[in-house]
mmCIF file of C-alpha atoms in Angstrom:
data_model
loop_
_atom_site.group_PDB
_atom_site.id
_atom_site.type_symbol
_atom_site.label_atom_id
_atom_site.label_comp_id
_atom_site.label_asym_id
_atom_site.label_seq_id
_atom_site.Cartn_x
_atom_site.Cartn_y
_atom_site.Cartn_z
ATOM 1 C CA UNK A 1 0.000 0.000 0.000
ATOM 2 C CA UNK A 2 1.424 3.406 -0.889
ATOM 3 C CA UNK A 3 1.733 6.152 1.693
ATOM 4 C CA UNK A 4 -1.059 8.236 0.133
ATOM 5 C CA UNK A 5 -3.707 5.510 0.494
ATOM 6 C CA UNK A 6 -2.315 4.573 3.919
ATOM 7 C CA UNK A 7 -2.820 8.194 4.957
ATOM 8 C CA UNK A 8 -6.446 8.016 3.761
ATOM 9 C CA UNK A 9 -7.010 4.900 5.856
ATOM 10 C CA UNK A 10 -5.474 6.496 8.963
ATOM 11 C CA UNK A 11 -7.565 9.639 8.469
ATOM 12 C CA UNK A 12 -10.801 7.683 7.996
ATOM 13 C CA UNK A 13 -10.155 5.700 11.186
ATOM 14 C CA UNK A 14 -9.384 8.918 13.080
ATOM 15 C CA UNK A 15 -12.597 10.578 11.861
ATOM 16 C CA UNK A 16 -14.695 7.562 12.799
ATOM 17 C CA UNK A 17 -13.115 7.465 16.266
ATOM 18 C CA UNK A 18 -14.170 11.068 16.875
ATOM 19 C CA UNK A 19 -17.781 10.353 15.898
ATOM 20 C CA UNK A 20 -17.852 11.695 12.357
ATOM 21 C CA UNK A 21 -19.889 10.087 9.592
ATOM 22 C CA UNK A 22 -17.545 8.999 6.808
ATOM 23 C CA UNK A 23 -18.002 7.577 3.319
ATOM 24 C CA UNK A 24 -15.203 5.822 1.449
ATOM 25 C CA UNK A 25 -15.024 5.862 -2.357
ATOM 26 C CA UNK A 26 -12.848 3.294 -4.148
ATOM 27 C CA UNK A 27 -11.907 3.331 -7.844
ATOM 28 C CA UNK A 28 -13.164 -0.046 -9.110
ATOM 29 C CA UNK A 29 -12.801 0.393 -12.866
ATOM 30 C CA UNK A 30 -11.326 2.861 -15.341
ATOM 31 C CA UNK A 31 -11.564 3.370 -19.087
ATOM 32 C CA UNK A 32 -9.388 5.625 -21.190
ATOM 33 C CA UNK A 33 -6.900 7.945 -19.539
ATOM 34 C CA UNK A 34 -8.313 7.913 -16.024
ATOM 35 C CA UNK A 35 -5.858 9.737 -13.744
ATOM 36 C CA UNK A 36 -6.039 7.422 -10.694
ATOM 37 C CA UNK A 37 -5.539 3.636 -10.697
ATOM 38 C CA UNK A 38 -7.973 0.968 -9.561
ATOM 39 C CA UNK A 39 -7.996 0.672 -5.780
ATOM 40 C CA UNK A 40 -7.381 4.368 -5.092
ATOM 41 C CA UNK A 41 -9.232 5.708 -2.063
ATOM 42 C CA UNK A 42 -11.088 8.872 -1.101
ATOM 43 C CA UNK A 43 -12.561 9.406 2.361
ATOM 44 C CA UNK A 44 -15.360 11.988 2.606
ATOM 45 C CA UNK A 45 -16.598 13.380 5.914
ATOM 46 C CA UNK A 46 -20.183 14.582 6.420
ATOM 47 C CA UNK A 47 -19.003 18.224 6.527
ATOM 48 C CA UNK A 48 -17.245 17.920 3.148
ATOM 49 C CA UNK A 49 -13.684 17.390 4.404
ATOM 50 C CA UNK A 50 -11.806 14.865 2.260
ATOM 51 C CA UNK A 51 -8.654 12.773 2.343
ATOM 52 C CA UNK A 52 -7.185 11.188 -0.759
ATOM 53 C CA UNK A 53 -8.214 11.331 -4.391
ATOM 54 C CA UNK A 54 -10.013 9.259 -7.002
ATOM 55 C CA UNK A 55 -9.521 11.475 -10.021
ATOM 56 C CA UNK A 56 -6.823 14.007 -9.294
ATOM 57 C CA UNK A 57 -9.497 16.653 -8.651
ATOM 58 C CA UNK A 58 -11.792 16.170 -11.666
ATOM 59 C CA UNK A 59 -14.870 14.698 -9.980
ATOM 60 C CA UNK A 60 -14.252 15.198 -6.268
ATOM 61 C CA UNK A 61 -16.464 18.302 -5.895
ATOM 62 C CA UNK A 62 -19.457 16.581 -7.470
ATOM 63 C CA UNK A 63 -18.836 13.393 -5.495
ATOM 64 C CA UNK A 64 -18.689 15.318 -2.209
ATOM 65 C CA UNK A 65 -22.042 16.932 -3.038
ATOM 66 C CA UNK A 66 -23.604 13.558 -3.856
ATOM 67 C CA UNK A 67 -22.240 11.961 -0.690
ATOM 68 C CA UNK A 68 -23.562 14.779 1.497
ATOM 69 C CA UNK A 69 -26.976 15.031 -0.168
ATOM 70 C CA UNK A 70 -27.720 11.397 -1.007
ATOM 71 C CA UNK A 71 -25.257 8.622 -0.291
ATOM 72 C CA UNK A 72 -24.595 9.107 3.445
ATOM 73 C CA UNK A 73 -28.298 8.545 4.123
ATOM 74 C CA UNK A 74 -28.285 5.169 2.343
ATOM 75 C CA UNK A 75 -27.758 1.799 3.980
ATOM 76 C CA UNK A 76 -25.686 0.011 1.351
ATOM 77 C CA UNK A 77 -22.819 0.902 -1.017
ATOM 78 C CA UNK A 78 -23.603 2.694 -4.253
ATOM 79 C CA UNK A 79 -21.847 2.449 -7.611
ATOM 80 C CA UNK A 80 -21.136 5.870 -9.137
ATOM 81 C CA UNK A 81 -19.920 6.334 -12.714
ATOM 82 C CA UNK A 82 -18.372 9.458 -14.202
ATOM 83 C CA UNK A 83 -17.613 10.102 -17.859
ATOM 84 C CA UNK A 84 -19.989 7.719 -19.602
ATOM 85 C CA UNK A 85 -20.229 10.091 -22.562
ATOM 86 C CA UNK A 86 -17.666 12.391 -24.168
ATOM 87 C CA UNK A 87 -19.806 15.331 -23.053
ATOM 88 C CA UNK A 88 -19.867 14.211 -19.425
ATOM 89 C CA UNK A 89 -16.157 13.368 -19.497
ATOM 90 C CA UNK A 90 -15.457 16.909 -20.732
ATOM 91 C CA UNK A 91 -17.747 18.346 -18.045
ATOM 92 C CA UNK A 92 -15.804 16.642 -15.289
ATOM 93 C CA UNK A 93 -12.414 17.278 -16.855
ATOM 94 C CA UNK A 94 -11.554 13.624 -17.430
ATOM 95 C CA UNK A 95 -8.741 13.401 -19.994
ATOM 96 C CA UNK A 96 -9.278 11.808 -23.401
ATOM 97 C CA UNK A 97 -12.824 10.723 -22.614
ATOM 98 C CA UNK A 98 -11.682 8.761 -19.554
ATOM 99 C CA UNK A 99 -14.316 7.086 -17.361
ATOM 100 C CA UNK A 100 -14.318 6.277 -13.646
ATOM 101 C CA UNK A 101 -16.457 3.711 -11.849
ATOM 102 C CA UNK A 102 -16.474 4.214 -8.088
ATOM 103 C CA UNK A 103 -17.886 2.168 -5.222
ATOM 104 C CA UNK A 104 -18.975 4.499 -2.422
ATOM 105 C CA UNK A 105 -19.470 2.950 1.026
ATOM 106 C CA UNK A 106 -21.665 5.163 3.253
ATOM 107 C CA UNK A 107 -21.007 3.198 6.444
ATOM 108 C CA UNK A 108 -17.477 1.676 6.485
ATOM 109 C CA UNK A 109 -16.957 -0.394 9.609
ATOM 110 C CA UNK A 110 -14.438 1.173 11.958
ATOM 111 C CA UNK A 111 -13.391 -2.163 13.481
ATOM 112 C CA UNK A 112 -12.601 -3.587 10.037
ATOM 113 C CA UNK A 113 -10.606 -0.500 9.032
ATOM 114 C CA UNK A 114 -8.667 -0.646 12.308
ATOM 115 C CA UNK A 115 -7.907 -4.322 11.705
ATOM 116 C CA UNK A 116 -6.731 -3.484 8.192
ATOM 117 C CA UNK A 117 -4.517 -0.648 9.460
ATOM 118 C CA UNK A 118 -2.976 -2.941 12.080
ATOM 119 C CA UNK A 119 -2.220 -5.598 9.457
ATOM 120 C CA UNK A 120 -0.597 -3.122 7.052
ATOM 121 C CA UNK A 121 1.594 -1.503 9.714
ATOM 122 C CA UNK A 122 2.734 -4.977 10.816
ATOM 123 C CA UNK A 123 3.757 -5.904 7.244
ATOM 124 C CA UNK A 124 0.962 -8.403 6.703
ATOM 125 C CA UNK A 125 -0.741 -8.927 3.348
ATOM 126 C CA UNK A 126 -4.516 -8.824 3.498
ATOM 127 C CA UNK A 127 -7.689 -8.507 1.474
ATOM 128 C CA UNK A 128 -10.834 -6.596 2.417
ATOM 129 C CA UNK A 129 -14.020 -8.106 1.009
ATOM 130 C CA UNK A 130 -17.090 -5.855 0.868
ATOM 131 C CA UNK A 131 -20.570 -7.313 0.336
ATOM 132 C CA UNK A 132 -22.296 -4.871 -2.027
ATOM 133 C CA UNK A 133 -25.736 -6.081 -0.972
ATOM 134 C CA UNK A 134 -25.266 -5.440 2.751
ATOM 135 C CA UNK A 135 -22.281 -3.107 3.023
ATOM 136 C CA UNK A 136 -20.652 -5.488 5.512
ATOM 137 C CA UNK A 137 -16.979 -6.294 5.080
ATOM 138 C CA UNK A 138 -14.376 -8.715 6.365
ATOM 139 C CA UNK A 139 -10.594 -9.131 6.378
ATOM 140 C CA UNK A 140 -8.729 -12.147 5.011
ATOM 141 C CA UNK A 141 -4.999 -12.784 5.430
ATOM 142 C CA UNK A 142 -3.635 -13.885 2.061
ATOM 143 C CA UNK A 143 -1.150 -13.062 -0.700
ATOM 144 C CA UNK A 144 -3.687 -12.802 -3.531
ATOM 145 C CA UNK A 145 -2.501 -9.541 -5.093
ATOM 146 C CA UNK A 146 -5.673 -9.094 -7.126
ATOM 147 C CA UNK A 147 -8.419 -6.465 -7.209
ATOM 148 C CA UNK A 148 -11.865 -7.823 -8.036
ATOM 149 C CA UNK A 149 -15.338 -6.309 -8.228
ATOM 150 C CA UNK A 150 -18.643 -7.659 -9.581
ATOM 151 C CA UNK A 151 -22.313 -7.137 -8.723
ATOM 152 C CA UNK A 152 -21.936 -8.925 -5.374
ATOM 153 C CA UNK A 153 -18.531 -8.207 -3.833
ATOM 154 C CA UNK A 154 -15.481 -5.964 -4.033
ATOM 155 C CA UNK A 155 -12.155 -7.505 -3.040
ATOM 156 C CA UNK A 156 -9.245 -5.137 -2.483
ATOM 157 C CA UNK A 157 -5.691 -6.247 -1.741
ATOM 158 C CA UNK A 158 -3.435 -4.418 0.694
ATOM 159 C CA UNK A 159 0.202 -5.273 1.100
ATOM 160 C CA UNK A 160 2.734 -3.680 3.409
ATOM 161 C CA UNK A 161 4.523 -0.531 2.302
ATOM 162 C CA UNK A 162 7.585 -1.024 0.134
ATOM 163 C CA UNK A 163 10.683 -0.926 2.336
ATOM 164 C CA UNK A 164 14.317 -0.147 1.701
ATOM 165 C CA UNK A 165 16.899 -1.329 4.214
ATOM 166 C CA UNK A 166 20.236 0.467 3.839
ATOM 167 C CA UNK A 167 23.354 -1.015 5.421
ATOM 168 C CA UNK A 168 25.664 1.842 6.392
ATOM 169 C CA UNK A 169 25.051 5.450 7.439
ATOM 170 C CA UNK A 170 27.624 7.269 5.314
ATOM 171 C CA UNK A 171 27.152 10.060 2.786
ATOM 172 C CA UNK A 172 25.926 7.781 -0.013
ATOM 173 C CA UNK A 173 23.396 6.259 2.371
ATOM 174 C CA UNK A 174 22.025 9.710 3.215
ATOM 175 C CA UNK A 175 21.320 10.490 -0.441
ATOM 176 C CA UNK A 176 19.930 7.008 -1.056
ATOM 177 C CA UNK A 177 17.622 7.345 1.943
ATOM 178 C CA UNK A 178 16.412 10.772 0.772
ATOM 179 C CA UNK A 179 15.589 9.523 -2.724
ATOM 180 C CA UNK A 180 13.970 6.370 -1.330
ATOM 181 C CA UNK A 181 11.689 8.457 0.898
ATOM 182 C CA UNK A 182 10.763 10.603 -2.099
ATOM 183 C CA UNK A 183 9.926 7.413 -4.009
ATOM 184 C CA UNK A 184 7.511 6.389 -1.205
ATOM 185 C CA UNK A 185 9.648 3.710 0.444
ATOM 186 C CA UNK A 186 9.711 3.139 4.169
ATOM 187 C CA UNK A 187 13.428 3.492 4.988
ATOM 188 C CA UNK A 188 15.516 1.663 7.593
ATOM 189 C CA UNK A 189 19.245 2.360 8.060
ATOM 190 C CA UNK A 190 21.531 -0.004 9.989
ATOM 191 C CA UNK A 191 25.097 0.748 11.114
ATOM 192 C CA UNK A 192 26.830 -0.537 14.277
ATOM 193 C CA UNK A 193 29.967 1.596 13.891
ATOM 194 C CA UNK A 194 30.679 4.193 16.583
ATOM 195 C CA UNK A 195 31.623 6.865 14.055
ATOM 196 C CA UNK A 196 28.084 6.645 12.681
ATOM 197 C CA UNK A 197 26.354 6.349 16.056
ATOM 198 C CA UNK A 198 24.245 9.436 15.380
ATOM 199 C CA UNK A 199 22.690 7.633 12.445
ATOM 200 C CA UNK A 200 20.998 9.570 9.678
ATOM 201 C CA UNK A 201 19.213 12.685 10.851
ATOM 202 C CA UNK A 202 16.276 12.398 8.481
ATOM 203 C CA UNK A 203 12.665 12.486 9.537
ATOM 204 C CA UNK A 204 10.849 9.195 8.814
ATOM 205 C CA UNK A 205 14.095 7.174 8.654
ATOM 206 C CA UNK A 206 14.390 4.461 11.288
ATOM 207 C CA UNK A 207 17.994 3.950 12.466
ATOM 208 C CA UNK A 208 19.427 0.852 14.165
ATOM 209 C CA UNK A 209 22.871 0.916 15.778
ATOM 210 C CA UNK A 210 23.297 -2.857 15.670
ATOM 211 C CA UNK A 211 24.710 -5.681 13.583
ATOM 212 C CA UNK A 212 22.902 -5.685 10.226
ATOM 213 C CA UNK A 213 22.286 -9.423 10.053
ATOM 214 C CA UNK A 214 20.619 -9.391 13.479
ATOM 215 C CA UNK A 215 18.335 -6.511 12.514
ATOM 216 C CA UNK A 216 17.360 -8.163 9.221
ATOM 217 C CA UNK A 217 16.230 -11.223 11.132
ATOM 218 C CA UNK A 218 14.326 -9.101 13.660
ATOM 219 C CA UNK A 219 12.411 -7.016 11.103
ATOM 220 C CA UNK A 220 11.380 -10.081 9.099
ATOM 221 C CA UNK A 221 12.424 -9.135 5.567
ATOM 222 C CA UNK A 222 9.587 -9.804 3.116
ATOM 223 C CA UNK A 223 8.909 -9.611 -0.617
ATOM 224 C CA UNK A 224 8.206 -5.872 -0.313
ATOM 225 C CA UNK A 225 11.732 -5.197 0.995
ATOM 226 C CA UNK A 226 14.906 -4.109 -0.805
ATOM 227 C CA UNK A 227 18.272 -4.488 0.942
ATOM 228 C CA UNK A 228 21.185 -2.304 -0.174
ATOM 229 C CA UNK A 229 24.642 -2.768 1.400
ATOM 230 C CA UNK A 230 26.677 0.452 1.199
ATOM 231 C CA UNK A 231 29.331 0.316 3.948
ATOM 232 C CA UNK A 232 32.175 -0.949 1.712
ATOM 233 C CA UNK A 233 33.168 -3.023 4.746
ATOM 234 C CA UNK A 234 32.957 -6.764 3.955
ATOM 235 C CA UNK A 235 32.565 -7.635 7.627
ATOM 236 C CA UNK A 236 29.290 -5.722 7.732
ATOM 237 C CA UNK A 237 28.043 -5.968 4.166
ATOM 238 C CA UNK A 238 28.664 -9.694 3.740
ATOM 239 C CA UNK A 239 26.893 -10.629 6.979
ATOM 240 C CA UNK A 240 23.867 -8.614 5.920
ATOM 241 C CA UNK A 241 23.914 -10.032 2.395
ATOM 242 C CA UNK A 242 23.983 -13.602 3.708
ATOM 243 C CA UNK A 243 20.635 -13.046 5.415
ATOM 244 C CA UNK A 244 19.169 -10.866 2.683
ATOM 245 C CA UNK A 245 19.913 -13.337 -0.119
ATOM 246 C CA UNK A 246 18.204 -16.120 1.827
ATOM 247 C CA UNK A 247 15.145 -13.942 2.447
ATOM 248 C CA UNK A 248 12.181 -13.138 0.152
ATOM 249 C CA UNK A 249 13.588 -9.608 -0.459
ATOM 250 C CA UNK A 250 12.689 -8.489 -3.989
ATOM 251 C CA UNK A 251 16.047 -6.739 -4.411
ATOM 252 C CA UNK A 252 19.491 -7.249 -2.858
ATOM 253 C CA UNK A 253 22.407 -5.073 -3.937
ATOM 254 C CA UNK A 254 25.891 -4.185 -2.746
ATOM 255 C CA UNK A 255 28.367 -1.396 -3.421
ATOM 256 C CA UNK A 256 31.684 -2.355 -5.013
ATOM 257 C CA UNK A 257 33.551 -2.750 -8.262
ATOM 258 C CA UNK A 258 33.027 -5.666 -10.640
ATOM 259 C CA UNK A 259 36.177 -7.325 -9.316
ATOM 260 C CA UNK A 260 35.075 -6.881 -5.697
ATOM 261 C CA UNK A 261 31.636 -8.212 -6.575
ATOM 262 C CA UNK A 262 33.164 -11.403 -7.995
ATOM 263 C CA UNK A 263 35.255 -11.828 -4.827
ATOM 264 C CA UNK A 264 32.216 -11.165 -2.656
ATOM 265 C CA UNK A 265 30.197 -13.841 -4.436
ATOM 266 C CA UNK A 266 33.041 -16.301 -3.928
ATOM 267 C CA UNK A 267 33.117 -15.485 -0.200
ATOM 268 C CA UNK A 268 29.369 -15.891 0.142
ATOM 269 C CA UNK A 269 29.527 -19.345 -1.425
ATOM 270 C CA UNK A 270 31.802 -20.431 1.420
ATOM 271 C CA UNK A 271 28.873 -19.984 3.806
ATOM 272 C CA UNK A 272 25.328 -21.384 3.771
ATOM 273 C CA UNK A 273 24.279 -19.447 0.682
ATOM 274 C CA UNK A 274 23.436 -21.378 -2.482
ATOM 275 C CA UNK A 275 24.694 -20.449 -5.963
ATOM 276 C CA UNK A 276 21.111 -19.580 -6.943
ATOM 277 C CA UNK A 277 20.809 -17.231 -3.990
ATOM 278 C CA UNK A 278 24.181 -15.602 -4.720
ATOM 279 C CA UNK A 279 23.104 -14.916 -8.299
ATOM 280 C CA UNK A 280 20.285 -12.761 -6.930
ATOM 281 C CA UNK A 281 22.890 -10.191 -5.873
ATOM 282 C CA UNK A 282 22.902 -6.956 -7.869
ATOM 283 C CA UNK A 283 26.501 -5.811 -7.983
ATOM 284 C CA UNK A 284 27.912 -3.365 -8.581
ATOM 285 C CA UNK A 285 24.734 -1.836 -7.153
ATOM 286 C CA UNK A 286 22.763 0.549 -9.381
ATOM 287 C CA UNK A 287 22.148 1.015 -13.082
ATOM 288 C CA UNK A 288 25.179 1.868 -15.209
ATOM 289 C CA UNK A 289 24.400 5.500 -16.016
ATOM 290 C CA UNK A 290 27.951 6.806 -15.613
ATOM 291 C CA UNK A 291 27.218 8.087 -12.089
ATOM 292 C CA UNK A 292 30.239 9.538 -10.240
ATOM 293 C CA UNK A 293 29.047 11.611 -7.273
ATOM 294 C CA UNK A 294 27.183 10.249 -4.219
ATOM 295 C CA UNK A 295 23.823 11.763 -5.271
ATOM 296 C CA UNK A 296 24.245 10.430 -8.822
ATOM 297 C CA UNK A 297 25.094 6.956 -7.511
ATOM 298 C CA UNK A 298 22.071 7.119 -5.204
ATOM 299 C CA UNK A 299 19.884 7.926 -8.216
ATOM 300 C CA UNK A 300 21.294 4.931 -10.078
ATOM 301 C CA UNK A 301 20.548 2.707 -7.076
ATOM 302 C CA UNK A 302 16.934 3.889 -6.810
ATOM 303 C CA UNK A 303 16.480 3.499 -10.561
ATOM 304 C CA UNK A 304 17.583 -0.138 -10.421
ATOM 305 C CA UNK A 305 15.496 -0.918 -7.331
ATOM 306 C CA UNK A 306 12.390 0.608 -8.931
ATOM 307 C CA UNK A 307 13.024 -1.267 -12.186
ATOM 308 C CA UNK A 308 13.189 -4.578 -10.310
ATOM 309 C CA UNK A 309 10.129 -3.632 -8.242
ATOM 310 C CA UNK A 310 8.043 -3.251 -11.401
ATOM 311 C CA UNK A 311 9.582 -6.160 -13.296
ATOM 312 C CA UNK A 312 11.395 -4.020 -15.853
ATOM 313 C CA UNK A 313 14.418 -5.394 -17.637
ATOM 314 C CA UNK A 314 17.721 -4.791 -15.824
ATOM 315 C CA UNK A 315 20.972 -5.382 -17.778
ATOM 316 C CA UNK A 316 23.287 -8.104 -16.523
ATOM 317 C CA UNK A 317 26.609 -6.927 -15.087
ATOM 318 C CA UNK A 318 29.517 -9.055 -16.098
#
């Protein structure tokens, strides 16, 4: 789940806790150049306050009016469609005749939303199933990364936030952490060295002054986690990589030249890491864009991590 939709969920729960009436609109289908993807959320309070977006601002004003005047008084979810015709699409500012189909829930259950929020913040993968005939919903723990909606139910999938774990708290790590935050990653930095005891003074970055391999085991690395080793110290990087390569992490990379990467792979094979696991290592870390300075190298690292995250082709390195 990205931070924007997570913020909507937190806001909706907060509003419900303070006694407000809240409707939640979810994008269930798009045609044409709709500006927000399926699954996007918008929470609407009875006084017109909103959190999130379903169209980038095109239909929100009309939807707020409809929620306040009609939908909040209803007992069950309502399907709302914008942009059926070219004329209506132009009226609401939808690009290229785009169309949005939204499911609006007038009475989302606070307990279910709280359970969902707890699962997401504890890096669990879940689905929320809404019965369109009753408005009731339930949570299921599963890995079925699939959105589904028909005339009877809507099933939305929520995974944990994408995480980047950075080994080392040096200058390159600072830039990498900054770019990772901007790219909507949750960022963890690990460095046990005394000279880096202050960690990285960035808001939203969690710092651990401990051995990297121990922390990786404690935080339970999952398939939404990237691990990037940047200390240039084999004693620290290699221990972290041993655990990362055996984990479900979607990306594992390490700083170093091509020659040092070959030597590192040879060292890793001397421990309980299989050849298949070692081949998962991205090294030298980052896309080859000719980067020289720490911020440029950090950009190359983020570019490679994002490419792997979305299944884009990444060139082999030697």
